[in-house]
Tab-separated table of C-alpha atoms and ligand atoms in Angstrom:
chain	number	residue	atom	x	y	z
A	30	UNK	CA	-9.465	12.313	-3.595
A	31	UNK	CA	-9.828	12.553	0.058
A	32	UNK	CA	-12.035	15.285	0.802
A	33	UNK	CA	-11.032	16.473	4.713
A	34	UNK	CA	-7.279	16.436	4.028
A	35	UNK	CA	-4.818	15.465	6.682
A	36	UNK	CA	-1.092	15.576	6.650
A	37	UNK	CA	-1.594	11.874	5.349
A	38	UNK	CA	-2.013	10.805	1.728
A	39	UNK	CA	-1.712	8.099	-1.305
A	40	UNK	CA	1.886	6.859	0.057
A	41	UNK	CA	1.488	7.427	4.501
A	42	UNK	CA	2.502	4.182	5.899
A	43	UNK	CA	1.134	2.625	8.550
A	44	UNK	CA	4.436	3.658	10.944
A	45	UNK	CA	3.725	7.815	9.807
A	46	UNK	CA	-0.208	7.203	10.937
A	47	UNK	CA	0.461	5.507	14.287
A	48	UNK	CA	3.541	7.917	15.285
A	49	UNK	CA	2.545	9.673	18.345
A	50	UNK	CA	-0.644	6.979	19.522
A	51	UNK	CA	0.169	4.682	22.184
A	52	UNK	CA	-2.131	1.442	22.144
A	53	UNK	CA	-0.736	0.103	25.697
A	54	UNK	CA	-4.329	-1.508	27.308
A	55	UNK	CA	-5.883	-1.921	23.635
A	56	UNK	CA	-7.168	-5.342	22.177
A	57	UNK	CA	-7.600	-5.109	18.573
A	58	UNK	CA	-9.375	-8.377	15.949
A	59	UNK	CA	-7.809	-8.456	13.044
A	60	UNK	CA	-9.589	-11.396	10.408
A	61	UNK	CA	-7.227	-12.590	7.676
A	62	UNK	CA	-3.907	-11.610	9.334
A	63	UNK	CA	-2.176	-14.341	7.768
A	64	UNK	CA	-0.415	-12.084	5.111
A	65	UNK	CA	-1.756	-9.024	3.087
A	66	UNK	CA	-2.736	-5.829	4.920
A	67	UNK	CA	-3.766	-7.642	8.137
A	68	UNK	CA	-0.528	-8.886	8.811
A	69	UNK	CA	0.833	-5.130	8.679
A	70	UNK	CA	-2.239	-3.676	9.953
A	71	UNK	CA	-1.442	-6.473	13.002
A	72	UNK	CA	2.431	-5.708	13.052
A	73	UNK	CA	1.562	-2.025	13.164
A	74	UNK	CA	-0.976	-2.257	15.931
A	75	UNK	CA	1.341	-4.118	18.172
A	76	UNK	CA	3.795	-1.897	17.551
A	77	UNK	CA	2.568	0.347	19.542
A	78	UNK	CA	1.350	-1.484	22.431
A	79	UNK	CA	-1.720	-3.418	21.417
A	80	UNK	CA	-2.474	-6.911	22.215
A	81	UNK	CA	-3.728	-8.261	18.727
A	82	UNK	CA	-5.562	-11.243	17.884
A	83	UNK	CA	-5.072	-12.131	14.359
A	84	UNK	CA	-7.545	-15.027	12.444
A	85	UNK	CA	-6.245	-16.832	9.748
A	86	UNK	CA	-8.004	-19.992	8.277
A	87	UNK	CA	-4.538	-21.634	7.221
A	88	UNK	CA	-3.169	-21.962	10.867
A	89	UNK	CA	0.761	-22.491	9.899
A	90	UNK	CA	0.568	-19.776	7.901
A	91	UNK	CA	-0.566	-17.506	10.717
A	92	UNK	CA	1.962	-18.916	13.368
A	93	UNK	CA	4.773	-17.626	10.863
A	94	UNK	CA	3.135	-13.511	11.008
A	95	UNK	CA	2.329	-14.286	14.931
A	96	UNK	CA	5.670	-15.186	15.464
A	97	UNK	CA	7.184	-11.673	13.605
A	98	UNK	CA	4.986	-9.640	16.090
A	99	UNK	CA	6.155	-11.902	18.809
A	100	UNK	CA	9.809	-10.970	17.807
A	101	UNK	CA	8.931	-7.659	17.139
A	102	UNK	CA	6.679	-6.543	20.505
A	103	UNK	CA	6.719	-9.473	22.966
A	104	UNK	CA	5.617	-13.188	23.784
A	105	UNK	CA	2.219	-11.226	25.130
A	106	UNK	CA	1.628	-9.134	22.014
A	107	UNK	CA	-0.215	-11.919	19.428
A	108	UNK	CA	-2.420	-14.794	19.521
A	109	UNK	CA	-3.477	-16.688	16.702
A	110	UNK	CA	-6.876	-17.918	15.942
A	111	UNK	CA	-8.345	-20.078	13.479
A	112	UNK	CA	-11.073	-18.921	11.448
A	113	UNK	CA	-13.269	-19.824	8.367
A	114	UNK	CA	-14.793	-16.902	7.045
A	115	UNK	CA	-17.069	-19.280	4.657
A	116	UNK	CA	-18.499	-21.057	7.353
A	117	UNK	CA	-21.287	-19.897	9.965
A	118	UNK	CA	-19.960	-22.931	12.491
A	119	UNK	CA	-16.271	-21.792	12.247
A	120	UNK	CA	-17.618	-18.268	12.660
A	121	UNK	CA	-19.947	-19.047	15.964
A	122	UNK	CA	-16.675	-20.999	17.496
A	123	UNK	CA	-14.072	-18.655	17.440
A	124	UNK	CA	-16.991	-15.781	18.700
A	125	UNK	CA	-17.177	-18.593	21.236
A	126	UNK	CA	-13.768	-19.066	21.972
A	127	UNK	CA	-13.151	-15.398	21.802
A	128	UNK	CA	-15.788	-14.505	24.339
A	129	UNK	CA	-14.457	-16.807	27.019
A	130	UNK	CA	-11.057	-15.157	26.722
A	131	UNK	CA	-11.856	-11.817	26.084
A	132	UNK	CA	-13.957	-9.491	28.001
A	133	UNK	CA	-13.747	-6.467	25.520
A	134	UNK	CA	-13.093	-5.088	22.367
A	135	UNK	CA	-11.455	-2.375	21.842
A	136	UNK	CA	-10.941	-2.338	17.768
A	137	UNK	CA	-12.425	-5.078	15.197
A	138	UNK	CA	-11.089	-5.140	11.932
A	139	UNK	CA	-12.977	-6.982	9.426
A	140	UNK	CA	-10.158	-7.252	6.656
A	141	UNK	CA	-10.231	-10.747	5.082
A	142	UNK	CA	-11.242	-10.862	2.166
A	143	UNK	CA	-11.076	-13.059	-1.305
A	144	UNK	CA	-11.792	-10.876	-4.535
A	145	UNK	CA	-13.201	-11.674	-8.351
A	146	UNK	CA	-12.619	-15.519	-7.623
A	147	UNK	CA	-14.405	-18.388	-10.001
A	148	UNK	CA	-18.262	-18.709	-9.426
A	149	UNK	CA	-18.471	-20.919	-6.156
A	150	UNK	CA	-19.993	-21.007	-2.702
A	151	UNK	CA	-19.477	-21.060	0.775
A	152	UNK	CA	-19.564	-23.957	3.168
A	153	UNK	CA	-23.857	-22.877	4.295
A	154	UNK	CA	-24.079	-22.122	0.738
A	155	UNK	CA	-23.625	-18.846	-0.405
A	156	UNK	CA	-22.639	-17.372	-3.011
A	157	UNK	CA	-18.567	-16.848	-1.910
A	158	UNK	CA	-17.733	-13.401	-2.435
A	159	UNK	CA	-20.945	-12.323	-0.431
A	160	UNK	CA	-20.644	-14.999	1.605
A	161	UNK	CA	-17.114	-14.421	2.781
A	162	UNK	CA	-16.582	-10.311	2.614
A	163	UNK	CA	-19.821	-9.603	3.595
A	164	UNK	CA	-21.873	-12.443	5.285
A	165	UNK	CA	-19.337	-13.823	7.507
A	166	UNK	CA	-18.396	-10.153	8.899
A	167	UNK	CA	-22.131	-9.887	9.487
A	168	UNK	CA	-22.342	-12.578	11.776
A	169	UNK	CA	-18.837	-12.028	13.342
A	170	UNK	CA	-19.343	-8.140	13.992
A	171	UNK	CA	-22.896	-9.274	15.674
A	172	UNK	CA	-22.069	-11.988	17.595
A	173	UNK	CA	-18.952	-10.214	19.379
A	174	UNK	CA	-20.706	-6.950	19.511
A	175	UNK	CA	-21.109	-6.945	23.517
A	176	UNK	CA	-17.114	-7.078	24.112
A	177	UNK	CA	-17.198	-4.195	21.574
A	178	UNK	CA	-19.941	-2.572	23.852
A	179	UNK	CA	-17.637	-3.658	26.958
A	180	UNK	CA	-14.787	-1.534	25.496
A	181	UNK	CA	-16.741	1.430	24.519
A	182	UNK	CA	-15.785	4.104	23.066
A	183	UNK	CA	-14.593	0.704	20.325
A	184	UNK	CA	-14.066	0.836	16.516
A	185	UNK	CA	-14.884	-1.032	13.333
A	186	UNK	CA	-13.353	-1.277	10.364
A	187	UNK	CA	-14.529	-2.695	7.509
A	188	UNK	CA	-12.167	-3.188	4.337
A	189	UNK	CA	-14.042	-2.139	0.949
A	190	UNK	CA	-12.553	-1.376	-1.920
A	191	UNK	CA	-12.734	0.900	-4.525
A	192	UNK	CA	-13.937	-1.791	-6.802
A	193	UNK	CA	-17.587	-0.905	-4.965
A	194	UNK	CA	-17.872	1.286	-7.544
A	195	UNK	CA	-18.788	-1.717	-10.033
A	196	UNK	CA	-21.952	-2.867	-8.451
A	197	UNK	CA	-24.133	-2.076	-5.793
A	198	UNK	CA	-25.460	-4.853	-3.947
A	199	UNK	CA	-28.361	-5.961	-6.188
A	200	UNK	CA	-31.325	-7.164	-3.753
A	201	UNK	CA	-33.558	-9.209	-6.601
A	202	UNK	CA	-30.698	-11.281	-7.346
A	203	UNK	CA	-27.784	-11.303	-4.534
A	204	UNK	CA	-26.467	-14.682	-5.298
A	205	UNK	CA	-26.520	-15.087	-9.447
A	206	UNK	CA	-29.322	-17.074	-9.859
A	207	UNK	CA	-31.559	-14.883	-12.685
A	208	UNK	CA	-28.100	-13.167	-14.248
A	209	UNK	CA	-24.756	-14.742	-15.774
A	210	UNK	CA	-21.930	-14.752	-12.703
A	211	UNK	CA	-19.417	-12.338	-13.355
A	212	UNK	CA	-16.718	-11.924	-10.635
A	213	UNK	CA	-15.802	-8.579	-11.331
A	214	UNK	CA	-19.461	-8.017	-10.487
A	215	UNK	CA	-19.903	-10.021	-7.460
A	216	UNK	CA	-16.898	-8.728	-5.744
A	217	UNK	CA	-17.890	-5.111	-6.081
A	218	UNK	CA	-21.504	-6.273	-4.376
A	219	UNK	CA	-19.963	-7.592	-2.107
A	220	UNK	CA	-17.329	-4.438	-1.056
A	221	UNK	CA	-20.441	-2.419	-1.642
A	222	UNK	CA	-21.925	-4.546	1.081
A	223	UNK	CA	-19.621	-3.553	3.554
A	224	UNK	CA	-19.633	0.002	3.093
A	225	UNK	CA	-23.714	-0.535	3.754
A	226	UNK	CA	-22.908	-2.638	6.874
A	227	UNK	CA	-21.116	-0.040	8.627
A	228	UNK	CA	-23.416	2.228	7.947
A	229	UNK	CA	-26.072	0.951	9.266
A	230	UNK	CA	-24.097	-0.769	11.877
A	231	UNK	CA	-22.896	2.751	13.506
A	232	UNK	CA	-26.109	4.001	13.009
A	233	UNK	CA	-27.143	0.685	15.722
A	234	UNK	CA	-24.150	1.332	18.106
A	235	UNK	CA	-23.085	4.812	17.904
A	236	UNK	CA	-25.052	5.969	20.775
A	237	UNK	CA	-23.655	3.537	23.193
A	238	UNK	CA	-20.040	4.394	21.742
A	239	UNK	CA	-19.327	1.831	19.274
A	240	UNK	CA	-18.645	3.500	15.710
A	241	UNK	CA	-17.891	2.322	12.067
A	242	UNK	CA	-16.265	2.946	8.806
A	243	UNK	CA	-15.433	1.378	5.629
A	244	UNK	CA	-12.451	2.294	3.375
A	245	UNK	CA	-10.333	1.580	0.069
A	246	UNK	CA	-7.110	0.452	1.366
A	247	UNK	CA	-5.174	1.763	-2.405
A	248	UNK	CA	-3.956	-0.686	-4.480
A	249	UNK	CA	-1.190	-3.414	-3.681
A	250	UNK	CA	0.438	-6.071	-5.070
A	251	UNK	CA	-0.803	-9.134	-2.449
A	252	UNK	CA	-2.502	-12.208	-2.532
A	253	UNK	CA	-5.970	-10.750	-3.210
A	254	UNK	CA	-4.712	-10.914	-6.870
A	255	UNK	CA	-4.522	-14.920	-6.792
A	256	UNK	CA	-7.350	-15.360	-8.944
A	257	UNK	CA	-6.527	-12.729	-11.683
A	258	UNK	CA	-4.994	-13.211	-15.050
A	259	UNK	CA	-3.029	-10.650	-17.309
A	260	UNK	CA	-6.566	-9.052	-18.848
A	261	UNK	CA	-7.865	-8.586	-15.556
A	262	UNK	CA	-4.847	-6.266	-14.993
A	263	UNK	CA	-5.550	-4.627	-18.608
A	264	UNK	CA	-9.373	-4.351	-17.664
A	265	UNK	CA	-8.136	-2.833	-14.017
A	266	UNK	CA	-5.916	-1.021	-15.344
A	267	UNK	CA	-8.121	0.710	-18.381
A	268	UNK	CA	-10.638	1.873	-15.794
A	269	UNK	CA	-7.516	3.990	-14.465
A	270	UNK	CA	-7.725	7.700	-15.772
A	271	UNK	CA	-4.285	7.268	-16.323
A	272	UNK	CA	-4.357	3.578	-17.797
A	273	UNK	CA	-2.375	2.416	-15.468
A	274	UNK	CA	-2.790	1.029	-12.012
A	275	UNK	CA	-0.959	3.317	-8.812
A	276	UNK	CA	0.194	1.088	-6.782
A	277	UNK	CA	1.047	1.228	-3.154
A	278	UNK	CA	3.627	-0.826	-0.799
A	279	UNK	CA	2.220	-3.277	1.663
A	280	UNK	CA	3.018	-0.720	4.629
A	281	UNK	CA	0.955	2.448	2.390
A	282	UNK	CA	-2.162	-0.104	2.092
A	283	UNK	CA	-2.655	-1.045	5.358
A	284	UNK	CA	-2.516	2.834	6.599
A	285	UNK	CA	-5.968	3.618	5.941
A	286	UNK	CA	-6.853	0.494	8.065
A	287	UNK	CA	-4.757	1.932	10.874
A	288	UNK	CA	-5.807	5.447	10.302
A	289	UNK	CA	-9.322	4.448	10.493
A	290	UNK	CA	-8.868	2.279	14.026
A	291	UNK	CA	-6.719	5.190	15.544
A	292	UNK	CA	-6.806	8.525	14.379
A	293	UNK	CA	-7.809	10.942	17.459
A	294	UNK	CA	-9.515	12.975	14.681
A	295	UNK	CA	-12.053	10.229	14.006
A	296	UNK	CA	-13.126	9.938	17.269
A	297	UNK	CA	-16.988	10.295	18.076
A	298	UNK	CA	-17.172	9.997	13.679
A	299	UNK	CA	-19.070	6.808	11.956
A	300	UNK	CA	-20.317	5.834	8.665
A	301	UNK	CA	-17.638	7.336	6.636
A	302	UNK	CA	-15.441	5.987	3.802
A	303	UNK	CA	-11.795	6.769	4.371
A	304	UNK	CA	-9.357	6.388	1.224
A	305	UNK	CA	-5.305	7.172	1.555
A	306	UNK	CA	-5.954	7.895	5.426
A	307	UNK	CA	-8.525	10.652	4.712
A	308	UNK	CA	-12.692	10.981	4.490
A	309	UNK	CA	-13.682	10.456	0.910
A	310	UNK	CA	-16.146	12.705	-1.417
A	311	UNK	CA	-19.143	11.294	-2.485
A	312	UNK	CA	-18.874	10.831	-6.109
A	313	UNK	CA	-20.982	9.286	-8.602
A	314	UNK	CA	-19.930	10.868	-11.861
A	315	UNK	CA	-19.357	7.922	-14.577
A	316	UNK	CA	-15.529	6.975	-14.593
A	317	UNK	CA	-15.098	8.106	-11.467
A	318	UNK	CA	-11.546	6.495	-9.876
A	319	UNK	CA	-11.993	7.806	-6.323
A	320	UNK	CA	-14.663	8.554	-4.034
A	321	UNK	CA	-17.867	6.315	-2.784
A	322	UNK	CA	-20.949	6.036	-4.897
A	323	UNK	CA	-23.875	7.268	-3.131
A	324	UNK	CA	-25.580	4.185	-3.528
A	325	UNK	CA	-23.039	2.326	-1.006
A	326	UNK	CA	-24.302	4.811	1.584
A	327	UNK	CA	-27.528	4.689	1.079
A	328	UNK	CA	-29.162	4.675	4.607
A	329	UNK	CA	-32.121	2.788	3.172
A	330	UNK	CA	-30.323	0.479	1.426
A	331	UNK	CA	-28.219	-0.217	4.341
A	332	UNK	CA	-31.153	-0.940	6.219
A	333	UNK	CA	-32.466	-3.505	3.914
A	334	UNK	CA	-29.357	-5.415	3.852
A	335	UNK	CA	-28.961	-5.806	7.198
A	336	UNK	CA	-32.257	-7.079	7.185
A	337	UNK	CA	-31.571	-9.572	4.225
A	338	UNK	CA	-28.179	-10.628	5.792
A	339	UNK	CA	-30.110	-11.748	8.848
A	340	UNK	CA	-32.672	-13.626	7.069
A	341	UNK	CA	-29.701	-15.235	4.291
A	342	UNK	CA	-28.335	-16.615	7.858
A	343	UNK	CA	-31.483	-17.066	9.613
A	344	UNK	CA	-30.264	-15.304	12.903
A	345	UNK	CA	-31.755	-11.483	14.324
A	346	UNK	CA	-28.334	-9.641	15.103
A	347	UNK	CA	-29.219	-6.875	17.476
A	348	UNK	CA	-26.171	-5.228	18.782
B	415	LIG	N1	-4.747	-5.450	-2.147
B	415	LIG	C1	-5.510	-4.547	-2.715
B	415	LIG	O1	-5.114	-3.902	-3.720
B	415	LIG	C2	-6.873	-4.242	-2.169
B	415	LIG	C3	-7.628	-3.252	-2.808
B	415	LIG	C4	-8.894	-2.960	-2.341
B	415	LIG	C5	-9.401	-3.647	-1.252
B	415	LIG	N2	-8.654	-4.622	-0.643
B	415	LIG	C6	-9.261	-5.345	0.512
B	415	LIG	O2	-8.305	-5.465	1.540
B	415	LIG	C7	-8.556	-6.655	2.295
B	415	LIG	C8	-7.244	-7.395	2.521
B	415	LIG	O3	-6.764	-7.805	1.270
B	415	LIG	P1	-5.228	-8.176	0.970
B	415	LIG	O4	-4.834	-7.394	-0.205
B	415	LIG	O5	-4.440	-8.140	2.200
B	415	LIG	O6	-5.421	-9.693	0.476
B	415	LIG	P2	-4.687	-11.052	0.904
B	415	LIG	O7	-3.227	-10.838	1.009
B	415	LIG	O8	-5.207	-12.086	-0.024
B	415	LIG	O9	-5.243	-11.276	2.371
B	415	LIG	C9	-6.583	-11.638	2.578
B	415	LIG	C10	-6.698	-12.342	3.887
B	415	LIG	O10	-8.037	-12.839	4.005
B	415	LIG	C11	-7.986	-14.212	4.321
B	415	LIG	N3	-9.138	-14.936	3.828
B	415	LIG	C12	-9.525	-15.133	2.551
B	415	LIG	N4	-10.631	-15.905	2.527
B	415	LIG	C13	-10.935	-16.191	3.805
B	415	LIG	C14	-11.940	-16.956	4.410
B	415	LIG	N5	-12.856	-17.617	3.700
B	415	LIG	N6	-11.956	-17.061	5.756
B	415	LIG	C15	-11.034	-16.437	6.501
B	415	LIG	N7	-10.040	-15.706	5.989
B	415	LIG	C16	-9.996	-15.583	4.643
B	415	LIG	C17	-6.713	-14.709	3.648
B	415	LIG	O11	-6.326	-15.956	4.181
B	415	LIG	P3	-5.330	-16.944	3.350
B	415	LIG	O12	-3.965	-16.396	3.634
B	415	LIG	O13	-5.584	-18.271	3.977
B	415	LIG	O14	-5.749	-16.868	1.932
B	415	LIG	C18	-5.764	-13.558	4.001
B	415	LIG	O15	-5.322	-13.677	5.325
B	415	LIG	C19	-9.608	-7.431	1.512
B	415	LIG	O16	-10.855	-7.287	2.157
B	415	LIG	C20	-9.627	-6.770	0.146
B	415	LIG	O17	-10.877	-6.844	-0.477
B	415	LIG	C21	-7.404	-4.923	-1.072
């Protein structure tokens, strides 16, 4: 339950948040905009005035949402960029190429995202949950954190989930290696992960007018689901006080996203987790369906990671 209630809740779309804000000068990063919530979070945006750069890692796929927004708010509005969020040298060449044709930043969100998949690992290695939510929006965040400086005051976003609340990120043993996989597990490290990363990421840049949140977008029917099968439903939806799952439209899900990159309230606020367009309670009472676990932010523990992130990719990040 959101704690600092606005006029927004569980079913706000995405149009309702951005009614009223005019975007006209802003660029905004969206990473996985090839469907899901960053193709709405993208449509939305550009809506309203904002020049959008959306990643995918399946080009095609991403010329088909590029060319919605292009029908939708102008030839200008969208361009498409490839990116593979499991590999460090697809990560340093779109920073590259983004650099070169961008001097600023104005909003970055990190939304891609692959959830409870089979035990694998990333192109450098790691283990892919990690590797792609958290590890790859490490680098990214770092390595285009001057434009974000440039555009100061900027915004980050960073898509967790309430499925945090099934692990924190476990430092002895990050990738699997002393304890069976299990995905359930590794994706909640993971969205754990980036709670931790923007908290100790605003705690780096809020002084020089960069801030950052995390948030639990609700639950929606989209590809994220690819990997599950009917008892990962029943086991999803048991942990539901209600035994069932709520879910929301596409338009609902990506409002928190948009709420968290626009709302005038938020302004000057950082290391927060926003669910249903609203600041969440802490809450770490067992069963607990809402709410962020204290443990995801931790200020120590956000600390540490970034620390570990930077030596898992052998690069200092200093932004
Ligand atoms: N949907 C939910 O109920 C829910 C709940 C809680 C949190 N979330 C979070 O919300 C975010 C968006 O999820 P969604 O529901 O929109 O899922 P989605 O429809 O599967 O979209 C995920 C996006 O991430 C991209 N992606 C996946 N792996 C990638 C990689 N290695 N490199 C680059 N891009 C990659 C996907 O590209 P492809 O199209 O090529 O696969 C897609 O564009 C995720 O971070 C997820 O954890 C979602």
């Amino acid at each position: 339950m959101a704690s600092e209630r606005t006029k927004f809740g569980h079913d706000t779309t995405t149009d309702e948040v951005l009614d009223g804000i005019d975007l006209g000068g802003k660029l905004a990063l969206i990473t996985g905009g090839s469907g899901g919530l960053g193709a709405e979070t993208a449509r939305a945006l550009a809506s309203k005035g904002a020049k959008v750069v959306v990643t995918a890692r399946d080009l095609a796929k991403g010329e088909g949402v590029a060319a919605q927004i292009r029908a939708a708010s102008g030839d200008d509005s969208v361009e498409i960029e490839e990116l593979e969020l499991g590999s460090m040298a697809s990560i340093r060449a779109f920073a590259e190429r983004f650099l070169a044709r961008h001097d600023k930043l104005d909003l970055l969100i990190n939304n891609a995202g692959v959830m409870a998949c089979p035990q694998d690992t990333t192109e450098d290695g790691f283990e892919l949950q990690f590797g792609t939510n958290h590890l790859g929006h490490f680098l990214l965040t770092g390595l285009l954190a001057p434009a974000l400086l440039r555009a100061a005051p900027a915004r980050v976003v960073s898509l967790s989930s309430r499925g945090h609340q099934m692990s924190p990120v476990v430092f002895d043993d990050i990738a699997f290696e002393n304890r069976p996989y299990e995905k359930w597990s590794a994706y909640g490290q993971s969205k754990t992960a980036n709670i931790l990363f923007a908290v100790e990421l605003d705690r780096r840049m809020r002084e020089r007018g960069v801030r950052a949140n995390a948030l639990h977008p609700g639950v929606i029917m989209t590809d994220l689901s690819r990997h599950m099968v009917a008892e990962d439903f029943e086991f999803l939806s048991k942990r539901s006080p209600s035994g069932e799952l709520r879910f929301k439209s596409v338009e609902a899900g990506a409002a928190t996203s948009v709420y968290a990159a626009t709302a005038p309230e938020l302004e000057g606020r950082g290391a927060l987790y926003l669910e249903d367009c609203g600041i969440a309670e802490v809450d770490d009472s067992e069963g607990a369906q809402s709410g962020v676990r204290s443990y995801a932010l931790d200020p120590a523990a956000a600390e540490r990671l970034w620390a570990v992130s930077e030596e898992m990719i052998d690069e200092k990040l200093e932004p």
